[in-house]
PDB file of C-alpha atoms in Angstrom:
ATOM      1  CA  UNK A   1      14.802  12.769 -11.457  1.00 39.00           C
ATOM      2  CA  UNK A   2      13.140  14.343  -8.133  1.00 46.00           C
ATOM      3  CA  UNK A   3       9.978  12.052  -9.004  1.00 52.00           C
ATOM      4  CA  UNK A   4      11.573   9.011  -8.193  1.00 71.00           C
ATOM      5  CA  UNK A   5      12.899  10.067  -5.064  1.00 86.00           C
ATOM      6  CA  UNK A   6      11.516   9.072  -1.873  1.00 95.00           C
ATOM      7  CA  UNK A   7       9.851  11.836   0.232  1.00 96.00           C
ATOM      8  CA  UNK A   8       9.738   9.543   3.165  1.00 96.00           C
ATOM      9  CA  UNK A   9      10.520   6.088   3.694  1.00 96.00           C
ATOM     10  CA  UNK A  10       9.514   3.913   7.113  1.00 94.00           C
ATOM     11  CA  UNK A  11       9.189   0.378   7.936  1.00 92.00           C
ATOM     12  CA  UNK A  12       6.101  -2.243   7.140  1.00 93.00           C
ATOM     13  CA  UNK A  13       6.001  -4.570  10.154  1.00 91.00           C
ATOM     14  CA  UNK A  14       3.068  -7.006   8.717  1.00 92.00           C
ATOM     15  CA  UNK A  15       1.437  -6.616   5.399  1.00 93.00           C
ATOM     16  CA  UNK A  16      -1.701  -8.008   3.668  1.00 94.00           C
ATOM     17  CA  UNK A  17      -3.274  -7.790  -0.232  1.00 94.00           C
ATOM     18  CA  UNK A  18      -6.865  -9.659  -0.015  1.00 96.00           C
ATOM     19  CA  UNK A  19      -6.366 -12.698   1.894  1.00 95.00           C
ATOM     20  CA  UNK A  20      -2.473 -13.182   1.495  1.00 93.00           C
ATOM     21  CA  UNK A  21      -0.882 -12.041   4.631  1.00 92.00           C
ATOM     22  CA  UNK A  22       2.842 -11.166   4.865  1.00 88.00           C
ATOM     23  CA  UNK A  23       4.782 -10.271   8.522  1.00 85.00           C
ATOM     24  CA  UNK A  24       8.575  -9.793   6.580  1.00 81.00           C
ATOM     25  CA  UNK A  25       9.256  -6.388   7.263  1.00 79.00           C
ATOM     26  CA  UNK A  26       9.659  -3.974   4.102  1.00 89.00           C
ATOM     27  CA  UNK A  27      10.832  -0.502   3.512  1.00 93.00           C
ATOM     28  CA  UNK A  28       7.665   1.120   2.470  1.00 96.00           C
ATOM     29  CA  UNK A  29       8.719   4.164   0.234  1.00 96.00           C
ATOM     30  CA  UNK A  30       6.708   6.824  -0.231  1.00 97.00           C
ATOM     31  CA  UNK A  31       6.673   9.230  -3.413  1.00 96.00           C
ATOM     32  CA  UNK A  32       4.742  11.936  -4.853  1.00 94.00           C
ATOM     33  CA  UNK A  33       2.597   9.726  -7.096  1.00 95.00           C
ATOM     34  CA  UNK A  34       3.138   6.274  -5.873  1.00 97.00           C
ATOM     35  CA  UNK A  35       3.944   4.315  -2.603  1.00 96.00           C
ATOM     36  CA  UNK A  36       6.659   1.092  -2.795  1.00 96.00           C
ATOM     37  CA  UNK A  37       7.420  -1.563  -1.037  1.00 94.00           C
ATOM     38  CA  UNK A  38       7.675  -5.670  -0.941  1.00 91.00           C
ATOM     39  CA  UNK A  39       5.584  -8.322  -0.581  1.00 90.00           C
ATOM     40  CA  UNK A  40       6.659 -12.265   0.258  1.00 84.00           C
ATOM     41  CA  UNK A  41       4.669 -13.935  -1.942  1.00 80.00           C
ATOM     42  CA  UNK A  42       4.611 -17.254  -1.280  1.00 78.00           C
ATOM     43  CA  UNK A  43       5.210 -18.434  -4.646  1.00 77.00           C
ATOM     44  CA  UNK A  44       6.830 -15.488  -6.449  1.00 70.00           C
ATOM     45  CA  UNK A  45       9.003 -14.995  -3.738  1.00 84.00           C
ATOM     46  CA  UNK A  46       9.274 -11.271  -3.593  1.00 88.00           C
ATOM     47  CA  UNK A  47       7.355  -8.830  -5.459  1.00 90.00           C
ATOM     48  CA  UNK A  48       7.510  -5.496  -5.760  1.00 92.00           C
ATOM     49  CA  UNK A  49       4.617  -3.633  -5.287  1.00 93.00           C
ATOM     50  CA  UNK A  50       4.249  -0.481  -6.791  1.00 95.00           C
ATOM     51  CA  UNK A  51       0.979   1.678  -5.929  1.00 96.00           C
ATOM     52  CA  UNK A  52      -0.139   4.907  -7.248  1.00 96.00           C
ATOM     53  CA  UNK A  53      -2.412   6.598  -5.945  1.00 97.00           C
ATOM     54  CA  UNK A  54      -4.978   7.623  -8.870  1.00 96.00           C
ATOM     55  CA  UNK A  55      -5.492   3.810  -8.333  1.00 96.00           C
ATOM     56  CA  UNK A  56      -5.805   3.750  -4.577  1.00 96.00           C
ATOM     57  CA  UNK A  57      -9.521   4.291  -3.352  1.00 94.00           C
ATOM     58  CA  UNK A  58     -11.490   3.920  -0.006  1.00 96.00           C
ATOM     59  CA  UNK A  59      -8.541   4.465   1.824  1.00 97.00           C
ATOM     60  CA  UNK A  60      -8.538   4.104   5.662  1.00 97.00           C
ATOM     61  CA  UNK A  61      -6.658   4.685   8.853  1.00 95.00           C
ATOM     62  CA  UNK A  62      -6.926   3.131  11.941  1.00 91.00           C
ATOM     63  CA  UNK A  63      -3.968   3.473  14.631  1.00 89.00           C
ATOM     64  CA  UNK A  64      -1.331   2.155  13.296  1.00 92.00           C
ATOM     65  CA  UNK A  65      -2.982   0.735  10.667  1.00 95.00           C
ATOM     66  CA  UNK A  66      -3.307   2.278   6.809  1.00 97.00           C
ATOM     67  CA  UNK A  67      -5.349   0.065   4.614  1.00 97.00           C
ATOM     68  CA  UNK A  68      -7.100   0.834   0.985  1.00 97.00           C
ATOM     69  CA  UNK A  69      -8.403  -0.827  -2.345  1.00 97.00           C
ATOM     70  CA  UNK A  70      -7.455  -1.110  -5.349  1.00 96.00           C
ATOM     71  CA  UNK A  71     -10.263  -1.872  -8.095  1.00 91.00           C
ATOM     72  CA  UNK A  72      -8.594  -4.046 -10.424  1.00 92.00           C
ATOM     73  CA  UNK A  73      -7.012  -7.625 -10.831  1.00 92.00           C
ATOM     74  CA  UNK A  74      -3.450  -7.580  -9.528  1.00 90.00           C
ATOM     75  CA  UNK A  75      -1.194  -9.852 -11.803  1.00 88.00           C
ATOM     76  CA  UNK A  76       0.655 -11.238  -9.336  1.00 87.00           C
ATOM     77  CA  UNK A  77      -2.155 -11.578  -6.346  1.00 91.00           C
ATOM     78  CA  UNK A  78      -5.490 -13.039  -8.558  1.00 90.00           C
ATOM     79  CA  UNK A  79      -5.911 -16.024  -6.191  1.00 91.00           C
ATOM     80  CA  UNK A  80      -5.288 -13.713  -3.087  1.00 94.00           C
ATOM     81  CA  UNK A  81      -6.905 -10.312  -4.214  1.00 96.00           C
ATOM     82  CA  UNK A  82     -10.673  -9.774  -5.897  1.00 96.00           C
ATOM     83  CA  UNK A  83     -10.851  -6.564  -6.139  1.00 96.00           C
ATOM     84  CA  UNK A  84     -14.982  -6.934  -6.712  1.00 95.00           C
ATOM     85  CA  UNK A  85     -15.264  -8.276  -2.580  1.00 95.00           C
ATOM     86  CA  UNK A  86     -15.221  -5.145  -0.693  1.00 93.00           C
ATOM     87  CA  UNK A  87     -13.665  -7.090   1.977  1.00 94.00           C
ATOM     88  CA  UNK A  88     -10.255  -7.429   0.232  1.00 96.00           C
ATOM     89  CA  UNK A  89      -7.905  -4.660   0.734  1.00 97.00           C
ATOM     90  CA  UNK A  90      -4.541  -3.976   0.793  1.00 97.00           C
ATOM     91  CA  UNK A  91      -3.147  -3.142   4.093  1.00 96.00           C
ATOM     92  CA  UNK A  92       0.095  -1.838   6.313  1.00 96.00           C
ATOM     93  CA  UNK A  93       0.717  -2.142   9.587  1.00 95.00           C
ATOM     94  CA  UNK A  94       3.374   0.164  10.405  1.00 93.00           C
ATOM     95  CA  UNK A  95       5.658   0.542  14.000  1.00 85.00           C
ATOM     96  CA  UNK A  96       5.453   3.901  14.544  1.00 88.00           C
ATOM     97  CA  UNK A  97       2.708   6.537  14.299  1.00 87.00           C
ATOM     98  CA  UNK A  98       4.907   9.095  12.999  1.00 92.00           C
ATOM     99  CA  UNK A  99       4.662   6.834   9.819  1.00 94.00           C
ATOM    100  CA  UNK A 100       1.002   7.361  10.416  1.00 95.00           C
ATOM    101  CA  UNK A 101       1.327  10.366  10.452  1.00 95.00           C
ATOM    102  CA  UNK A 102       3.184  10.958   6.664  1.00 95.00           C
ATOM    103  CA  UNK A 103       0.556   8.822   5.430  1.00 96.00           C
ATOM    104  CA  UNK A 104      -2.098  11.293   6.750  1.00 96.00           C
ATOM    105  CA  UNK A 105       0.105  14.535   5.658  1.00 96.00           C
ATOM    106  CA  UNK A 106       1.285  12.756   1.765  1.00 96.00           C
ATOM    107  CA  UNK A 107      -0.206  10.186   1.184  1.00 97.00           C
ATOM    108  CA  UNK A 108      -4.016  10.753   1.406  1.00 97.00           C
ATOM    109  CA  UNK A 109      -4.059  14.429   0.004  1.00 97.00           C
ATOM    110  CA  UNK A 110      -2.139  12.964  -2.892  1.00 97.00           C
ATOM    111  CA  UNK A 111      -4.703  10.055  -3.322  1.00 97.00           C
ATOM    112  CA  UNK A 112      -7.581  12.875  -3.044  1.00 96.00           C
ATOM    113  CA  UNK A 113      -5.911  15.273  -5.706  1.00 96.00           C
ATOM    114  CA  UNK A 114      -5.583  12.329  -8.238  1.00 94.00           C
ATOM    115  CA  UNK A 115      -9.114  11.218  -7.802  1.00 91.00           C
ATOM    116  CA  UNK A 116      -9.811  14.616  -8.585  1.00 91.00           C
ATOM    117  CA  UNK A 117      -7.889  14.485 -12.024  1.00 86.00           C
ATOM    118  CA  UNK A 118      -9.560  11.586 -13.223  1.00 76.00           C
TER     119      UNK A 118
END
């Protein structure tokens, strides 16, 4: 179906969820409803993270930089992520700005129209 196509899809250079950090570059895919992408976990390996955005709040972006939170427990990041510290948050650093850029013109009109819905 055209919903689980990717509208764009760019490169992560470093990642981090709370206090986990991850430099393994991922494909970060971005939809109409959710963004994808991988995480090394050190443990699990890889896991796939899968983030729509009616959960995505407090969203920010700084240069190259797109960070957010996410207010509940993530299943496979509960020693890394507590999504009651403000300070944890999920974030990208991407290579280019026109990724940037798609994040500014999908991803965080998306994120406003589903916290609008809920």
């Amino acid at each position: 179906s055209s919903s689980s196509e990717a509208l764009y899809t760019c490169t992560a250079r470093k990642m981090r969820v709370g206090k986990l950090t991850c430099t393994s570059c991922s494909p970060v895919r971005i939809h109409e409803n959710m963004m994808t992408y991988d995480v090394q976990h050190p443990v699990q390996k890889k896991v796939h993270m899968v983030m729509y955005y009616r959960d995505m709040h407090d969203c920010r972006l700084q240069s190259s930089l797109f960070s957010f939170r996410i207010s509940k427990n993530m299943e496979n990041f509960t020693h890394d992520y507590d999504p009651s510290d403000p300070e944890h948050r999920l974030t990208i650093l991407f290579d280019d700005h026109r990724d940037i850029n798609k994040i500014k013109d999908i991803v965080l009109p998306a994120v406003a129209a589903a916290a609008a819905h809920q």
